[in-house]
Coordinates of C-alpha atoms in Angstrom, one line a residue:
M1 CA 19.4 219.8 -140.0
K2 CA 18.5 221.8 -137.0
A3 CA 15.3 220.1 -136.2
R4 CA 17.3 216.9 -136.5
T5 CA 19.5 218.1 -134.1
V6 CA 16.7 219.2 -131.7
F7 CA 14.9 216.3 -131.8
F8 CA 18.1 214.2 -130.7
L9 CA 18.8 216.6 -127.7
L10 CA 15.4 216.2 -126.8
S11 CA 15.3 212.5 -126.8
L12 CA 18.6 212.2 -125.3
A13 CA 17.2 214.7 -122.1
A14 CA 14.3 212.4 -121.9
I15 CA 16.1 209.2 -121.5
V16 CA 18.2 210.7 -119.0
F17 CA 15.1 212.0 -117.1
V18 CA 13.4 208.6 -117.3
G19 CA 16.6 206.9 -116.1
A20 CA 16.9 209.5 -112.9
Q21 CA 13.3 208.9 -112.1
D22 CA 14.2 205.0 -112.0
S23 CA 17.1 205.2 -110.2
E24 CA 15.2 207.1 -107.6
T25 CA 12.5 204.3 -107.3
E26 CA 15.2 201.9 -107.2
Q27 CA 16.3 203.4 -104.2
N28 CA 12.9 202.7 -102.4
V29 CA 13.2 198.9 -103.1
V30 CA 13.8 196.8 -99.9
E31 CA 17.1 194.6 -100.2
E32 CA 17.3 192.9 -97.0
L33 CA 14.4 191.2 -95.2
L34 CA 13.3 193.6 -92.3
V35 CA 11.3 191.7 -89.4
E36 CA 9.7 193.8 -86.5
T37 CA 8.1 192.5 -83.5
L38 CA 4.8 194.2 -83.0
V39 CA 3.4 191.6 -80.0
K40 CA 6.0 189.5 -78.0
P41 CA 4.4 187.7 -75.0
E42 CA 5.7 188.1 -71.5
I43 CA 6.8 184.6 -71.0
C44 CA 9.1 183.4 -74.1
S45 CA 10.6 180.3 -73.0
V46 CA 11.0 178.6 -76.3
L47 CA 12.1 180.3 -79.5
S48 CA 11.5 178.4 -83.2
E49 CA 14.6 176.9 -85.0
M50 CA 14.7 174.9 -88.4
G51 CA 13.1 171.9 -88.1
D52 CA 10.4 173.1 -85.7
T53 CA 6.6 173.1 -87.0
L54 CA 4.4 176.3 -86.4
Q55 CA 0.8 177.1 -86.9
I56 CA 0.5 180.7 -88.1
H57 CA -2.0 183.3 -89.3
Y58 CA -0.8 185.7 -91.7
T59 CA -2.2 188.4 -93.8
G60 CA 0.3 189.6 -97.2
K61 CA 0.0 192.4 -99.0
L62 CA 1.8 194.7 -101.1
M63 CA 3.8 197.4 -100.6
D64 CA 0.6 200.1 -101.9
G65 CA -1.5 198.3 -99.1
K66 CA -3.3 195.7 -101.4
V67 CA -4.2 192.4 -99.6
I68 CA -2.8 189.8 -101.6
D69 CA -3.4 186.8 -99.6
S70 CA -4.6 186.1 -96.0
S71 CA -5.4 182.6 -93.7
L72 CA -7.6 184.8 -91.3
S73 CA -10.8 183.3 -92.7
R74 CA -9.5 179.9 -92.5
D75 CA -7.6 177.4 -90.5
P76 CA -4.0 178.4 -89.5
L77 CA -1.3 177.6 -92.0
V78 CA 1.2 174.8 -90.9
V79 CA 4.8 175.5 -91.8
E80 CA 7.5 173.4 -91.1
L81 CA 11.0 175.3 -90.9
G82 CA 13.5 174.1 -93.6
K83 CA 10.7 172.6 -96.0
R84 CA 10.5 175.2 -97.9
T85 CA 6.7 175.3 -97.6
V86 CA 6.8 178.9 -98.0
I87 CA 8.5 181.6 -99.7
P88 CA 12.0 182.2 -98.3
G89 CA 12.1 185.6 -96.6
L90 CA 8.7 184.3 -94.7
E91 CA 10.5 181.3 -93.6
Q92 CA 13.4 183.3 -92.4
S93 CA 11.2 185.8 -90.7
L94 CA 9.8 182.9 -88.4
V95 CA 13.1 181.6 -87.4
G96 CA 13.4 183.0 -83.8
V97 CA 10.0 183.7 -82.9
C98 CA 7.6 182.1 -80.1
E99 CA 4.2 181.2 -79.6
G100 CA 2.0 183.9 -79.4
Q101 CA 4.3 186.3 -81.0
K102 CA 3.0 188.9 -83.6
V103 CA 5.6 190.0 -86.3
K104 CA 5.8 192.2 -89.6
A105 CA 8.1 190.8 -92.3
T106 CA 9.2 193.3 -95.2
I107 CA 10.3 190.9 -97.7
P108 CA 12.1 191.9 -100.7
S109 CA 11.5 190.3 -103.9
H110 CA 14.5 187.9 -104.3
L111 CA 13.0 186.2 -101.2
A112 CA 9.7 186.2 -102.4
Y113 CA 8.4 185.9 -105.6
G114 CA 11.3 187.3 -107.4
K115 CA 11.2 189.1 -110.9
R116 CA 8.5 187.1 -112.4
G117 CA 6.0 187.6 -109.4
Y118 CA 3.1 185.3 -109.4
P119 CA 0.6 186.9 -111.8
P120 CA -1.7 188.4 -111.8
T121 CA -2.2 188.6 -107.9
I122 CA 1.5 189.6 -107.4
P123 CA 3.7 191.7 -109.7
G124 CA 7.5 191.1 -110.9
D125 CA 9.8 192.5 -108.8
A126 CA 7.2 193.3 -105.5
T127 CA 8.3 193.8 -102.1
L128 CA 5.9 192.5 -99.8
D129 CA 4.6 192.9 -96.0
F130 CA 3.4 190.1 -94.1
E131 CA 1.8 190.6 -90.7
V132 CA 2.2 187.2 -89.1
E133 CA 1.0 185.7 -85.8
V134 CA 2.3 182.6 -84.5
V135 CA -0.8 180.4 -83.1
S136 CA 1.2 177.3 -81.9
L137 CA 5.0 176.4 -81.8
T138 CA 6.1 172.3 -81.9
Q139 CA 9.5 171.6 -81.4
Q140 CA 11.1 169.0 -83.5
T141 CA 11.5 165.2 -81.6
P142 CA 14.9 163.9 -81.5
W143 CA 13.8 161.3 -84.2
Q144 CA 12.9 164.2 -86.3
K145 CA 15.9 166.0 -85.8
M146 CA 18.0 162.5 -86.6
V147 CA 16.0 162.2 -89.8
N148 CA 16.6 166.0 -90.8
D149 CA 19.9 166.3 -89.7
V150 CA 21.8 162.8 -90.1
F151 CA 19.9 160.7 -92.6
P152 CA 20.7 163.1 -95.7
L153 CA 24.6 162.9 -94.9
V154 CA 24.4 159.1 -94.5
C155 CA 22.4 159.0 -97.6
L156 CA 25.1 161.2 -99.2
G157 CA 27.9 158.7 -98.3
L158 CA 25.6 155.6 -99.2
V159 CA 25.1 156.8 -103.0
P160 CA 28.9 156.7 -104.2
T161 CA 29.4 153.6 -102.2
L162 CA 26.7 151.8 -104.0
L163 CA 27.5 153.5 -107.4
G164 CA 31.2 152.4 -106.9
L165 CA 29.8 148.5 -106.3
V166 CA 27.7 148.9 -109.2
G167 CA 30.8 150.0 -111.5
L168 CA 32.8 147.4 -109.9
Y169 CA 30.3 144.6 -110.6
L170 CA 30.0 145.8 -114.3
Y171 CA 34.0 146.2 -114.5
N172 CA 34.5 142.5 -113.3
K173 CA 31.3 141.3 -115.5
A174 CA 33.0 143.1 -118.7
K175 CA 36.6 141.9 -117.8
T176 CA 35.9 137.6 -117.6
P177 CA 36.0 136.1 -120.7
R178 CA 32.9 134.6 -122.6
P179 CA 33.0 131.6 -124.3
S180 CA 32.5 131.6 -127.9
K181 CA 29.5 129.5 -129.5
K182 CA 32.1 127.8 -131.9
K183 CA 33.9 126.2 -129.0
A184 CA 30.6 125.5 -127.0
K185 CA 29.6 123.4 -130.1
D186 CA 33.0 121.9 -130.4
K187 CA 32.8 120.6 -127.2
K188 CA 29.3 119.1 -127.7
S189 CA 30.4 117.5 -130.5
K190 CA 33.4 115.8 -128.9
K191 CA 31.3 114.6 -126.1
K192 CA 29.3 112.8 -128.7

């Protein structure tokens, strides 16, 4: 009986110890996006906004320093802000930068690859570090701005209108009486 009690107490102590270690490691987890400017050009007259197109070079790393991806050996990556072509944390870190600027973004897992990760390269719940250099910045044209801002609103207005018109057509079609086949035969026989 005493052996069971000792075993139970040791098991309970081990669970509490492991739980305490987990809570300590959870405190080191980054919850918010952190963006640090490494290099900012002397003249920075145009800041990036949603809808702008950027060409960037980047190096992405895990918190232990292991490189997960880099564009330095390739052509710059083209990113149109607001189109979700990159992970949300990286896109958010690129709003408000100018051409020639270098930033370091520490991206929490919920703004990166989340609980699932991107096996085998990126484990689940991984916080990522990205160093990004903005090679070029192209602002959206007024036409692009209209298409990106106004067109979705027009579509939102048109869809219910079109559905209403289709519903009205179907209602009217179902409401109109159809002549029966028997009546049609009777009319033909009377004509003869």
